[in-house]
Coordinates of C-alpha atoms and ligand atoms in Angstrom, one line a residue:
M1 CA 45.0 24.9 19.9
K2 CA 47.1 21.8 19.2
R3 CA 45.7 19.3 16.8
S4 CA 45.7 16.6 19.4
D5 CA 43.8 18.8 21.9
R6 CA 41.2 19.7 19.3
L7 CA 40.8 16.0 18.3
Q8 CA 40.3 15.2 22.0
Q9 CA 37.7 17.9 22.2
L10 CA 35.8 16.9 19.1
R11 CA 35.9 13.3 20.1
T12 CA 34.3 14.0 23.4
V13 CA 31.4 15.8 21.8
A14 CA 31.0 13.2 19.0
A15 CA 31.0 10.4 21.6
R16 CA 27.6 11.6 22.8
M17 CA 26.3 9.6 19.8
Q18 CA 27.8 6.4 21.2
P19 CA 25.8 5.1 24.2
D20 CA 27.5 2.3 26.0
A21 CA 25.8 -1.0 26.8
A22 CA 24.1 0.4 29.9
G23 CA 23.1 3.5 28.0
R24 CA 21.6 1.4 25.2
A25 CA 19.8 -0.8 27.6
S26 CA 18.2 2.2 29.3
E27 CA 17.2 3.8 26.0
F28 CA 15.8 0.6 24.7
A29 CA 13.8 0.0 27.9
Q30 CA 12.3 3.4 27.7
V31 CA 11.4 3.0 24.0
R32 CA 9.9 -0.4 24.7
D33 CA 7.7 0.9 27.6
H34 CA 6.6 3.8 25.3
A35 CA 5.7 1.4 22.5
E36 CA 3.8 -0.9 24.9
R37 CA 1.8 2.0 26.2
F38 CA 1.1 3.1 22.6
L39 CA -0.1 -0.4 21.6
E40 CA -2.3 -0.8 24.7
Q41 CA -3.9 2.6 24.1
L42 CA -4.4 1.8 20.4
T43 CA -7.2 -0.6 21.4
E44 CA -9.0 2.0 23.5
R45 CA -8.3 5.2 21.7
N46 CA -10.5 7.0 19.2
V47 CA -9.4 6.1 15.7
V48 CA -8.7 9.8 15.0
G49 CA -6.3 11.5 17.4
A50 CA -6.9 14.8 19.2
H51 CA -6.2 18.0 17.4
T52 CA -2.7 19.2 18.2
D53 CA -1.4 22.8 17.7
R54 CA 1.0 23.0 14.7
A55 CA 3.1 25.9 16.0
Q56 CA 3.5 24.1 19.4
A57 CA 4.4 20.9 17.7
L58 CA 7.0 22.5 15.4
A59 CA 8.5 24.4 18.4
A60 CA 8.7 21.2 20.5
M61 CA 10.3 19.4 17.6
A62 CA 12.9 22.1 16.8
L63 CA 16.5 20.9 16.8
S64 CA 19.4 22.4 18.6
A65 CA 23.1 21.8 19.1
Q66 CA 22.5 20.9 22.7
P67 CA 21.6 17.4 23.8
S68 CA 18.2 16.3 25.0
N69 CA 17.5 12.7 26.0
I70 CA 15.3 9.8 25.1
A71 CA 12.8 10.5 27.8
D72 CA 12.2 14.1 26.6
A73 CA 12.1 13.0 23.0
L74 CA 9.5 10.4 23.9
T75 CA 7.4 13.0 25.6
I76 CA 7.4 15.1 22.4
I77 CA 6.6 12.0 20.3
E78 CA 3.7 11.0 22.6
R79 CA 2.2 14.4 22.6
F80 CA 2.7 15.5 19.0
V81 CA 3.1 12.3 17.0
D82 CA 1.4 9.4 18.7
N83 CA -1.9 11.0 19.5
S84 CA -2.6 13.0 16.3
G85 CA -4.1 12.1 13.0
Y86 CA -5.4 8.7 11.9
H87 CA -4.5 5.5 13.8
L88 CA -3.9 3.5 10.7
G89 CA -2.9 0.4 12.6
S90 CA -6.1 0.4 14.7
S91 CA -8.5 -2.6 14.2
R92 CA -11.3 0.0 14.0
F93 CA -9.8 1.8 11.0
F94 CA -11.9 1.1 8.0
G95 CA -11.0 4.1 5.8
Y96 CA -9.0 4.3 2.6
I97 CA -6.9 1.1 2.5
P98 CA -6.2 0.0 6.0
S99 CA -2.6 -0.8 6.8
G100 CA -1.4 -3.4 9.3
G101 CA 1.5 -3.0 11.7
L102 CA 2.7 -6.4 12.6
Y103 CA 4.8 -6.1 15.7
E104 CA 7.5 -8.4 14.3
S105 CA 7.9 -6.0 11.4
A106 CA 8.9 -3.3 13.8
L107 CA 11.3 -5.7 15.4
G108 CA 12.6 -6.6 12.0
D109 CA 13.2 -2.9 11.2
Y110 CA 15.1 -2.6 14.5
L111 CA 17.3 -5.6 13.7
A112 CA 17.8 -4.4 10.1
D113 CA 18.9 -1.0 11.3
V114 CA 21.1 -2.3 14.1
S115 CA 22.9 -4.6 11.7
N116 CA 22.9 -1.9 9.0
R117 CA 23.6 -4.3 6.1
Y118 CA 24.3 -3.0 2.6
A119 CA 21.2 -4.7 1.3
G120 CA 21.4 -3.6 -2.3
V121 CA 24.6 -5.5 -3.2
G122 CA 24.8 -9.3 -2.9
L123 CA 28.4 -9.6 -2.0
A124 CA 28.2 -6.9 0.6
A125 CA 25.3 -8.5 2.3
P126 CA 24.6 -12.0 1.1
G127 CA 22.3 -12.8 3.9
A128 CA 20.1 -9.7 3.2
A129 CA 20.2 -10.4 -0.5
R130 CA 19.1 -14.1 0.0
M131 CA 16.4 -13.1 2.3
E132 CA 15.0 -10.6 -0.2
Q133 CA 15.4 -13.3 -2.9
T134 CA 13.5 -15.8 -0.8
L135 CA 10.6 -13.3 -0.3
L136 CA 10.4 -12.4 -4.0
R137 CA 10.5 -16.1 -5.0
W138 CA 7.8 -16.9 -2.5
L139 CA 5.6 -14.0 -3.8
A140 CA 6.2 -15.1 -7.4
D141 CA 5.1 -18.6 -6.5
V142 CA 2.1 -17.4 -4.6
V143 CA 0.8 -15.3 -7.6
G144 CA 1.6 -18.2 -9.9
Y145 CA 4.5 -16.7 -11.8
P146 CA 7.1 -18.9 -13.5
K147 CA 10.7 -19.4 -12.4
T148 CA 11.7 -16.6 -14.8
A149 CA 10.0 -14.0 -12.7
E150 CA 12.0 -11.3 -10.9
G151 CA 11.1 -8.5 -8.6
D152 CA 12.0 -5.8 -6.2
L153 CA 11.0 -4.7 -2.8
T154 CA 10.2 -1.0 -3.0
S155 CA 9.1 1.6 -0.5
G156 CA 5.4 1.3 -1.6
G157 CA 3.0 0.8 -4.4
S158 CA 3.7 4.1 -6.1
M159 CA 7.4 3.3 -6.6
A160 CA 6.5 -0.3 -7.6
T161 CA 4.2 1.1 -10.3
L162 CA 6.9 3.5 -11.5
S163 CA 9.4 0.6 -11.7
A164 CA 6.9 -1.5 -13.7
L165 CA 6.2 1.2 -16.2
V166 CA 9.9 1.9 -16.7
T167 CA 10.4 -1.8 -17.3
A168 CA 7.5 -1.9 -19.8
R169 CA 8.8 1.2 -21.5
E170 CA 12.3 -0.3 -21.9
A171 CA 11.0 -3.8 -22.9
S172 CA 8.9 -2.2 -25.6
K173 CA 11.7 0.1 -26.7
L174 CA 9.5 3.2 -26.6
D175 CA 11.7 6.0 -27.6
T176 CA 10.6 9.6 -27.5
R177 CA 9.4 9.5 -31.1
R178 CA 7.1 6.6 -30.5
I179 CA 5.6 7.8 -27.2
P180 CA 2.9 10.1 -28.7
Q181 CA 1.6 7.2 -30.8
S182 CA 1.6 4.7 -28.0
V183 CA -1.7 4.0 -26.3
V184 CA -2.3 3.2 -22.6
Y185 CA -5.7 1.6 -21.6
V186 CA -7.1 2.3 -18.2
T187 CA -10.5 2.7 -16.5
A188 CA -11.8 5.6 -14.3
Q189 CA -11.1 3.2 -11.4
T190 CA -7.3 3.1 -12.2
H191 CA -5.3 4.5 -9.2
H192 CA -4.0 8.0 -9.7
T193 CA -0.5 6.9 -9.0
L194 CA -0.5 5.1 -12.4
H195 CA -0.9 8.5 -14.1
K196 CA 1.7 10.0 -11.8
A197 CA 4.1 7.2 -12.8
L198 CA 3.4 7.8 -16.5
Q199 CA 4.3 11.4 -16.0
I200 CA 7.5 10.7 -14.1
A201 CA 8.6 8.0 -16.6
G202 CA 8.4 10.5 -19.4
L203 CA 5.3 8.9 -20.8
A204 CA 2.8 11.7 -20.3
E205 CA 2.5 12.1 -24.0
C206 CA 1.1 8.7 -24.4
V207 CA -2.5 8.5 -25.5
V208 CA -4.6 7.4 -22.5
R209 CA -7.9 5.7 -23.2
I210 CA -10.4 5.5 -20.3
L211 CA -12.3 2.3 -21.0
E212 CA -15.9 1.5 -20.1
V213 CA -16.7 -0.5 -17.0
D214 CA -19.6 -2.7 -16.0
E215 CA -22.1 -1.9 -13.2
R216 CA -19.5 -3.2 -10.7
Q217 CA -16.8 -0.8 -12.1
R218 CA -14.9 -3.6 -13.7
L219 CA -13.1 -3.1 -17.0
E220 CA -15.3 -4.2 -20.0
P221 CA -13.0 -6.5 -22.1
Q222 CA -15.1 -5.8 -25.3
S223 CA -14.5 -2.1 -24.8
L224 CA -10.8 -2.8 -24.7
A225 CA -10.9 -4.9 -27.8
K226 CA -13.0 -2.4 -29.7
M227 CA -10.8 0.5 -28.7
I228 CA -7.6 -1.3 -29.7
D229 CA -9.1 -1.9 -33.2
R230 CA -10.1 1.7 -33.5
D231 CA -6.7 2.9 -32.4
K232 CA -4.9 0.6 -34.8
A233 CA -7.1 1.8 -37.7
Q234 CA -6.0 5.3 -36.8
G235 CA -2.3 4.4 -37.0
L236 CA -1.8 4.5 -33.2
K237 CA 0.2 1.8 -31.4
P238 CA -1.7 0.1 -28.6
W239 CA 1.0 -0.5 -25.9
L240 CA -0.1 -1.0 -22.3
V241 CA -3.2 -2.1 -20.6
V242 CA -3.6 -1.6 -16.9
A243 CA -5.9 -3.9 -15.0
T244 CA -6.6 -3.5 -11.3
A245 CA -7.0 -6.4 -8.9
G246 CA -8.9 -4.6 -6.2
T247 CA -9.7 -0.9 -7.0
T248 CA -9.3 1.6 -4.2
D249 CA -12.8 3.1 -4.6
V250 CA -14.9 -0.1 -4.7
G251 CA -12.5 -3.0 -4.5
A252 CA -13.4 -4.2 -8.0
V253 CA -11.3 -6.9 -9.6
D254 CA -11.1 -6.5 -13.4
P255 CA -11.6 -9.7 -15.4
L256 CA -7.9 -10.5 -15.6
D257 CA -8.2 -13.6 -17.8
A258 CA -10.3 -11.9 -20.5
I259 CA -8.0 -8.9 -20.5
A260 CA -4.9 -11.1 -20.6
D261 CA -6.4 -12.9 -23.7
I262 CA -6.7 -9.6 -25.5
A263 CA -3.3 -8.3 -24.4
Q264 CA -1.6 -11.5 -25.6
E265 CA -3.4 -11.6 -28.9
Q266 CA -2.7 -7.9 -29.6
G267 CA 0.8 -7.8 -28.2
L268 CA 0.2 -5.4 -25.4
W269 CA 2.0 -5.3 -22.1
L270 CA -0.4 -6.2 -19.3
H271 CA 0.3 -4.5 -16.0
V272 CA -1.9 -5.5 -13.0
D273 CA -2.2 -3.1 -10.1
A274 CA -2.8 -5.5 -7.2
A275 CA -1.5 -3.1 -4.5
Y276 CA -4.6 -3.6 -2.4
G277 CA -6.0 -6.9 -3.7
G278 CA -2.9 -8.9 -4.5
A279 CA -2.4 -10.4 -1.0
F280 CA -5.7 -12.2 -1.3
V281 CA -4.1 -14.8 -3.5
L282 CA -2.8 -16.3 -0.2
C283 CA -6.2 -17.7 0.5
N284 CA -8.1 -20.1 -1.8
E285 CA -11.2 -17.9 -2.1
G286 CA -9.0 -14.9 -3.0
K287 CA -7.0 -17.0 -5.5
K288 CA -10.3 -17.8 -7.3
R289 CA -11.3 -14.1 -7.4
L290 CA -7.9 -13.1 -8.8
K291 CA -7.7 -15.8 -11.4
G292 CA -5.5 -14.7 -14.3
I293 CA -3.2 -12.5 -12.2
N294 CA -0.3 -14.7 -13.2
R295 CA -0.7 -13.7 -16.8
A296 CA 0.3 -10.1 -16.1
D297 CA 3.6 -9.0 -17.6
S298 CA 4.2 -6.9 -14.5
L299 CA 2.3 -6.5 -11.3
I300 CA 2.5 -4.7 -8.0
L301 CA 1.6 -5.7 -4.5
D302 CA 1.6 -3.6 -1.3
P303 CA 2.7 -5.7 1.7
H304 CA 1.9 -2.6 3.8
K305 CA -1.7 -3.3 3.0
G306 CA -2.7 -6.9 2.7
F307 CA 0.4 -8.5 4.3
F308 CA -0.2 -6.3 7.3
L309 CA 3.2 -4.7 7.4
P310 CA 3.6 -1.1 8.7
C311 CA 3.9 1.5 6.0
G312 CA 7.0 1.3 3.8
T313 CA 7.0 -1.9 1.7
G314 CA 5.7 -2.4 -1.9
V315 CA 6.6 -5.0 -4.4
V316 CA 7.0 -5.1 -8.2
L317 CA 7.1 -8.4 -9.9
V318 CA 7.9 -8.9 -13.6
R319 CA 7.1 -12.3 -15.3
D320 CA 10.1 -12.2 -17.6
G321 CA 12.6 -11.1 -15.0
R322 CA 15.2 -10.2 -17.6
R323 CA 13.1 -7.2 -18.5
L324 CA 13.5 -5.8 -15.0
F325 CA 17.2 -6.5 -15.0
E326 CA 17.6 -4.8 -18.4
A327 CA 15.7 -1.7 -17.3
Y328 CA 18.1 -1.1 -14.5
R329 CA 21.5 -2.6 -15.4
A330 CA 24.3 -0.1 -14.7
R331 CA 27.3 -0.2 -12.5
G332 CA 30.1 2.3 -11.6
V333 CA 33.8 1.5 -11.7
Y334 CA 34.0 1.9 -8.0
M335 CA 31.9 -1.2 -7.8
Q336 CA 34.6 -3.4 -9.4
D337 CA 35.3 -5.2 -6.2
V338 CA 31.8 -6.7 -6.3
A339 CA 31.7 -7.2 -10.1
H340 CA 32.5 -10.9 -10.0
D341 CA 29.8 -11.7 -7.6
D342 CA 27.4 -14.5 -8.3
E343 CA 25.0 -13.4 -5.6
R344 CA 21.9 -11.6 -6.7
S345 CA 22.1 -7.9 -6.1
A346 CA 18.9 -5.9 -5.6
C347 CA 20.6 -2.9 -7.2
D348 CA 20.5 -4.7 -10.6
Y349 CA 16.7 -4.8 -10.4
S350 CA 15.9 -1.4 -8.9
P351 CA 16.7 2.3 -9.5
E352 CA 18.2 2.3 -5.9
L353 CA 21.7 1.5 -4.9
T354 CA 21.9 2.1 -1.2
R355 CA 18.6 1.1 0.3
P356 CA 17.1 0.0 3.6
F357 CA 17.3 -3.7 4.4
R358 CA 13.6 -4.1 3.6
A359 CA 13.4 -7.9 3.5
M360 CA 13.8 -8.2 7.3
R361 CA 10.5 -6.4 8.2
F362 CA 8.6 -8.7 5.8
W363 CA 10.4 -12.0 6.3
L364 CA 10.5 -11.9 10.2
P365 CA 6.7 -12.0 10.7
L366 CA 6.2 -14.5 8.0
K367 CA 8.9 -16.8 9.4
V368 CA 7.7 -16.4 13.0
H369 CA 4.0 -16.9 12.4
G370 CA 4.2 -19.1 9.2
T371 CA 2.1 -18.1 6.3
E372 CA -1.1 -19.8 7.5
P373 CA -2.4 -17.0 9.8
F374 CA -1.9 -14.5 6.9
A375 CA -4.2 -16.7 4.6
A376 CA -6.7 -17.1 7.5
A377 CA -6.8 -13.4 8.2
L378 CA -7.4 -12.6 4.5
E379 CA -10.2 -15.2 4.1
E380 CA -11.7 -13.8 7.3
K381 CA -11.7 -10.3 5.7
L382 CA -13.5 -11.6 2.7
L383 CA -16.2 -13.2 4.9
L384 CA -16.5 -10.1 7.1
A385 CA -17.0 -7.8 4.1
Q386 CA -19.8 -10.1 2.9
Y387 CA -21.3 -10.0 6.4
F388 CA -21.1 -6.2 6.6
Y389 CA -22.6 -5.9 3.2
E390 CA -25.6 -8.0 4.2
Q391 CA -26.1 -6.2 7.5
I392 CA -25.9 -2.7 5.9
G393 CA -28.7 -3.7 3.5
S394 CA -31.0 -4.0 6.5
I395 CA -30.4 -0.4 7.8
A396 CA -33.1 1.9 6.6
S397 CA -31.9 4.8 4.4
L398 CA -28.6 3.1 3.6
R399 CA -28.4 1.9 0.0
V400 CA -25.8 -0.8 -0.7
G401 CA -23.8 -0.9 -3.9
P402 CA -22.7 -4.2 -5.6
T403 CA -21.6 -7.2 -3.6
P404 CA -18.0 -6.8 -2.8
D405 CA -15.4 -8.4 -5.0
L406 CA -12.9 -8.3 -2.1
S407 CA -13.1 -6.5 1.2
I408 CA -14.4 -3.0 0.3
V409 CA -18.1 -2.3 0.6
N410 CA -19.8 0.7 -0.9
F411 CA -23.1 2.3 0.2
R412 CA -25.0 5.5 0.1
F413 CA -27.0 7.3 2.7
T414 CA -30.2 8.4 1.2
P415 CA -32.7 9.8 3.8
T416 CA -35.9 10.9 2.0
G417 CA -36.0 14.5 0.9
I418 CA -32.3 15.1 1.5
D419 CA -29.6 15.4 -1.1
A420 CA -27.6 12.2 -0.9
D421 CA -24.3 14.1 -1.3
V422 CA -25.1 16.4 1.6
A423 CA -26.4 13.4 3.7
G424 CA -23.3 11.3 3.0
Q425 CA -20.9 14.1 3.9
A426 CA -22.8 14.7 7.2
L427 CA -22.8 11.0 8.0
I428 CA -19.0 10.7 7.4
E429 CA -18.4 13.8 9.6
A430 CA -20.6 12.4 12.4
I431 CA -18.8 9.0 12.3
T432 CA -15.4 10.7 12.4
A433 CA -16.5 12.9 15.3
D434 CA -17.8 9.9 17.2
G435 CA -14.3 8.4 16.8
R436 CA -14.9 4.8 17.7
V437 CA -14.5 3.7 14.0
F438 CA -13.1 5.4 10.9
I439 CA -14.8 5.2 7.5
S440 CA -14.0 7.3 4.4
S441 CA -15.9 8.3 1.3
T442 CA -15.3 8.7 -2.4
R443 CA -17.1 9.4 -5.6
V444 CA -18.3 6.8 -8.0
N445 CA -19.9 7.9 -11.3
G446 CA -19.9 11.4 -9.8
Q447 CA -21.9 10.3 -6.8
F448 CA -20.9 10.6 -3.1
V449 CA -20.3 7.1 -1.9
I450 CA -19.4 5.8 1.6
R451 CA -16.8 3.1 1.6
F452 CA -16.0 0.5 4.3
A453 CA -12.7 -1.2 3.8
I454 CA -11.6 -4.0 6.1
L455 CA -8.0 -5.2 5.9
N456 CA -6.3 -4.9 9.3
F457 CA -5.3 -8.3 10.7
M458 CA -6.8 -7.4 14.1
S459 CA -10.2 -6.5 12.7
H460 CA -12.6 -9.3 13.5
L461 CA -16.4 -9.7 13.9
E462 CA -16.5 -7.6 17.0
E463 CA -15.0 -4.6 15.2
V464 CA -17.4 -5.0 12.3
D465 CA -20.3 -5.2 14.7
L466 CA -19.0 -2.0 16.4
A467 CA -18.9 -0.3 13.0
L468 CA -22.5 -1.4 12.4
T469 CA -23.6 -0.1 15.8
V470 CA -22.0 3.3 15.2
L471 CA -23.6 3.4 11.7
R472 CA -27.0 2.6 13.0
E473 CA -26.7 5.2 15.8
Q474 CA -25.3 7.9 13.5
V475 CA -27.7 7.3 10.7
E476 CA -30.5 7.9 13.1
T477 CA -28.9 11.0 14.7
V478 CA -27.9 12.6 11.4
S479 CA -31.3 11.8 9.7
A480 CA -33.0 13.7 12.6
E481 CA -30.6 16.6 12.3
L482 CA -31.0 16.8 8.6
R483 CA -34.8 16.7 8.8
A484 CA -34.8 19.4 11.5
S485 CA -32.6 21.7 9.5
S486 CA -34.5 21.1 6.2
A487 CA -37.8 21.8 8.0
K488 CA -36.3 25.1 9.2
D489 CA -35.4 26.2 5.6
Ligands
PLP501 C1 -2.4 2.0 -2.3 C2 -2.6 1.8 -3.8 C3 -1.6 2.3 -4.7 C4 -0.5 3.2 -4.3 O1 0.4 2.5 -3.4 P1 1.2 3.3 -2.3 O2 1.8 2.2 -1.5 O3 0.2 4.1 -1.5 O4 2.2 4.1 -2.9 C5 -1.8 2.0 -6.0 N1 -2.9 1.3 -6.5 C6 -3.8 0.8 -5.6 C7 -4.9 0.0 -6.2 C8 -3.7 1.0 -4.3 O5 -4.6 0.5 -3.4

């Protein structure tokens, strides 16, 4: 075949990927209708989707050389994606750490992807770079960081933690010889992704001390001070202390100011994991509870939690921004055309070069709504957690844990004569099967604990009351079932 004929042939096939204006309008309308249906159903649906068959799903999703169309694809999505698993964005989802799902974030992703800006390099996409800079500056101001602070928008908290640890490692010039003598201080409440990040960052050989906590699972500063002295006496090098502003299990906020005092005096890097709790600095009450957060050398936040974004955005902030820059500064010769650029480039503060235009999904909802409703929704969550805590205390056979530091409430189900672990498990299963609300469990001090976490921007008093109703009903049903089955034994 002549080259010109082959080119014509190839072009015809490749052009299937280029819908014209009418084609785009039709696809967009179908996607929009689908999304609207999904959002409408989200308010009515059970929080846990129906079981879908894996083999069927995989077969339906299989790819081929031949075209399908948006309508068929949406049918597959509706059947095998939309209605399976947890509805994280539901106002009745109170498990793990709830996520948000601001609609303007989805629109932001759409716009970011349509414009496809090269967001990692300032000269290539000054608008995207400045938008990211604006967000990072705003976040730094909100947490009370000085003008020297720098940061990075990541894909989530895990990557933000990794970036913070790499920065701390570089700032402290921890070479491989020094790593086995370097000590990291954490508590049993520290998120597992911190340990994962240590491992990925080549820091697995560090000595890790698990410090004592108080009855509310908050790091005991005296335990930190004592352990540092003991480690120093043994010739070890205290290096990093990790405090958590809102632990995943119980929502505990470590005493940040007292820990910062010790870190400062002893020359340790203080990293604060505020993935869940950090957003609460937006409201005055939250700011009080997170006092001292601005003294962290590095901290992480998860906008896909407390800023109500859909999954996919974390933040690392470093108080002395040069540290972040120094950890990642490297450029290839093929970047010479952008070398003399005075725009800030995200690639200089991140392990990534090519990256999604993440700022858009974060900036658009904040710009459209203003920051006030975010602060209001977060203060509302603190009050609702307190309300839930008080109400739970009045349900017989539920035993509440400590008053919540933020918006996670712990309690145990302890019907008389029944093992509390067995009872807790049965209650969680019954609530999940009921499907109106979702609540998850964990272990604290080895004990089975039920945890209620409220963080979705659409979760209001009605949803909390519904959770209480479901709990009251299921506590009664499960108690009766457990009594009946234990009488049989
Ligand atoms: C969610 C969370 C993380 C991990 O963040 P991802 O966004 O899930 O990667 C780390 N620490 C705490 C306290 C968290 O709540």
